[in-house]
PDB file of C-alpha atoms in Angstrom:
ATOM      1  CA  UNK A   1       7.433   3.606 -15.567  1.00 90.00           C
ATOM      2  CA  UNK A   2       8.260   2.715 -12.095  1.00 92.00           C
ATOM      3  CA  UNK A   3       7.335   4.854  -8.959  1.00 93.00           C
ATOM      4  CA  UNK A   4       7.810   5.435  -5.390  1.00 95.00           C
ATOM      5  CA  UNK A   5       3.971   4.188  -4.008  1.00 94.00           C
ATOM      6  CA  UNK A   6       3.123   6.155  -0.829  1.00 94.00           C
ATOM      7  CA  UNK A   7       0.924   5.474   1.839  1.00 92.00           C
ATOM      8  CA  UNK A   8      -2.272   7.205   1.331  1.00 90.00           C
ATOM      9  CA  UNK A   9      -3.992   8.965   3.549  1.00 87.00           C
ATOM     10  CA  UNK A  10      -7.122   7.118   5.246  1.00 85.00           C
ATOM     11  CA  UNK A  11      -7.871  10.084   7.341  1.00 85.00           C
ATOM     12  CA  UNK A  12      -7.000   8.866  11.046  1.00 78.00           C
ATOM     13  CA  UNK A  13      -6.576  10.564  13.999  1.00 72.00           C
ATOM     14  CA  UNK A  14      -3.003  12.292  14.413  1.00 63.00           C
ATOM     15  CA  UNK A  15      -0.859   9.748  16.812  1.00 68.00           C
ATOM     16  CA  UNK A  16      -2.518   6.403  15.825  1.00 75.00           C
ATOM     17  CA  UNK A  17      -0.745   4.203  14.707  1.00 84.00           C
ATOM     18  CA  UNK A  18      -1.050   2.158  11.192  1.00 92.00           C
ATOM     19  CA  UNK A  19       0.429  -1.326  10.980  1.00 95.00           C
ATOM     20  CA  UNK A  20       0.114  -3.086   7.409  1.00 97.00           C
ATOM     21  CA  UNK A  21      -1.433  -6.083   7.877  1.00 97.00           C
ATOM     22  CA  UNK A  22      -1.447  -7.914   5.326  1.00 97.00           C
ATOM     23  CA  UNK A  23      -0.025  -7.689   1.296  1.00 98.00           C
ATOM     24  CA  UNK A  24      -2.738  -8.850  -1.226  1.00 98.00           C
ATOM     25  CA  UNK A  25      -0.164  -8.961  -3.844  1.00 97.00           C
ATOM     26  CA  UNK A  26       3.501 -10.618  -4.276  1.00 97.00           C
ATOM     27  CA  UNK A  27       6.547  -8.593  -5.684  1.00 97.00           C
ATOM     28  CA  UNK A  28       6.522  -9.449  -9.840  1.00 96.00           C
ATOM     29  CA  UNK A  29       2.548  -9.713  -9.491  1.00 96.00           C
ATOM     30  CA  UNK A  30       0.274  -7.569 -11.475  1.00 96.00           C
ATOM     31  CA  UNK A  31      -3.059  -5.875 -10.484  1.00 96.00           C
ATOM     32  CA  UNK A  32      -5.472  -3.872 -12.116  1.00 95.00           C
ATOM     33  CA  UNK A  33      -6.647  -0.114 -10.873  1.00 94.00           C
ATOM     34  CA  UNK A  34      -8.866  -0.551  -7.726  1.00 95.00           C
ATOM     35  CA  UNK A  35      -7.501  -3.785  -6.803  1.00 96.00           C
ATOM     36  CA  UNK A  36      -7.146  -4.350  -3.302  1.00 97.00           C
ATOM     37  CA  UNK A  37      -3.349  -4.477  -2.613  1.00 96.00           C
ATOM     38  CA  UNK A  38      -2.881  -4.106   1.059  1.00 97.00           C
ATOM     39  CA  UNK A  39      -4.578  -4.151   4.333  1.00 97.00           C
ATOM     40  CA  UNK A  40      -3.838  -2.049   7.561  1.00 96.00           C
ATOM     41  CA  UNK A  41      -5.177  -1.469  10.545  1.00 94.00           C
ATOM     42  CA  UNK A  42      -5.334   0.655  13.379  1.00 90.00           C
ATOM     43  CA  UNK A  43      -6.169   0.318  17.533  1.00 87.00           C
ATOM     44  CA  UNK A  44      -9.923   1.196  15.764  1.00 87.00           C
ATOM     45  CA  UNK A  45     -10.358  -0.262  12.187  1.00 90.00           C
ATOM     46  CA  UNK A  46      -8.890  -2.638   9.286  1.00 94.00           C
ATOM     47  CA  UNK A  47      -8.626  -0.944   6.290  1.00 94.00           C
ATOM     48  CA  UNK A  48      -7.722  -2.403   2.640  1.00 96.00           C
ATOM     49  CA  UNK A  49      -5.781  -0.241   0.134  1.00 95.00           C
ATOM     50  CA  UNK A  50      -6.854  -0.189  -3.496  1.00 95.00           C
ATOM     51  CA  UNK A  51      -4.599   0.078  -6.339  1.00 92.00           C
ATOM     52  CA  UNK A  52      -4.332   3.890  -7.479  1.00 88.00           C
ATOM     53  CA  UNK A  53      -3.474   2.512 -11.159  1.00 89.00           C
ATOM     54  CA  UNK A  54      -2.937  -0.804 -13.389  1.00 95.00           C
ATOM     55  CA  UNK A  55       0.626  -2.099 -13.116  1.00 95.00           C
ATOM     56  CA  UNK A  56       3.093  -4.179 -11.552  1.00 96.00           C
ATOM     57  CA  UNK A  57       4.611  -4.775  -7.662  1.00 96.00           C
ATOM     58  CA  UNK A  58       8.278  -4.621  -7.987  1.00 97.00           C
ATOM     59  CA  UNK A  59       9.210  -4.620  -4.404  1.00 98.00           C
ATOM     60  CA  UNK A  60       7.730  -4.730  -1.257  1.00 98.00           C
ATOM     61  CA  UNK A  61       9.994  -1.646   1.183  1.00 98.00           C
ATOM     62  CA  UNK A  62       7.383  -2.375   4.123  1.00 97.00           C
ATOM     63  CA  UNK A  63       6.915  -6.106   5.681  1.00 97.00           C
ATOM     64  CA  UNK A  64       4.158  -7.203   6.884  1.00 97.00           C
ATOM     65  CA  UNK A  65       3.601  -6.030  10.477  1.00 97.00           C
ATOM     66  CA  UNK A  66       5.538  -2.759  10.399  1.00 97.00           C
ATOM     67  CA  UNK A  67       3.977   0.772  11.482  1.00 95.00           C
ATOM     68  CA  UNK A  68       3.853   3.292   8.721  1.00 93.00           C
ATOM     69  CA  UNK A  69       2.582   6.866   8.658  1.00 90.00           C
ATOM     70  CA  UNK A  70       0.677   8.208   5.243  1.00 88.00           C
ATOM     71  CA  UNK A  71       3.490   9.321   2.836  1.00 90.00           C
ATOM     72  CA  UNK A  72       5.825   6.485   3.656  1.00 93.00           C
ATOM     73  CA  UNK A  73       7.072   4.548   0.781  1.00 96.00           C
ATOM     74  CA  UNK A  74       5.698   1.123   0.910  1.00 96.00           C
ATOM     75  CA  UNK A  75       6.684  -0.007  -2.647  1.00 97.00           C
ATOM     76  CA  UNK A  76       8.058   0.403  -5.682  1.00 97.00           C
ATOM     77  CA  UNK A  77       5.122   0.308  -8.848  1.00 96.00           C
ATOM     78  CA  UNK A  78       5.480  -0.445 -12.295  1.00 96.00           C
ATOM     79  CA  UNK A  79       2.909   1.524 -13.911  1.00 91.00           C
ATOM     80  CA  UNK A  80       2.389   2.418 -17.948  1.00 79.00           C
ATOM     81  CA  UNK A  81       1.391   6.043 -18.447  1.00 59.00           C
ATOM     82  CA  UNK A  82       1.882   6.956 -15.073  1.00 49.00           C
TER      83      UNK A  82
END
């Protein structure tokens, strides 16, 4: 099934911004739950962004270097049982 992948929320301060650093995974590559899939960092810390299931990237919606907020749509998933 395919689905909307959001932005989770890495609990930072209201106003600071994220920028996504870095993808760990192409579009049409798989990963496995827990994966790291992304990076992102703020003014105070790098963060990297595990996998929430097994699946598929389909498309990346957010390039490299672009400021998101948690609940943004960053990519579209393939995932089974999701």
């Amino acid at each position: 099934m395919r689905v909307e992948f959001e932005l989770p929320d890495i609990g930072i301060e209201t106003g600071d911004e994220v920028t996504l650093s870095f993808w760990h995974v192409e579009e049409d590559e798989e990963f496995v739950e827990g994966d790291d899939i992304m990076e992102v960092s703020t003014s105070k810390a790098t963060f990297n962004i595990p996998a929430p299931h097994t699946g598929r990237l389909i498309k990346i919606l957010v390039q490299e270097g672009d400021v998101v907020r948690a609940g943004d749509v960053i990519a579209i998933i393939e995932t089974e049982g999701y």
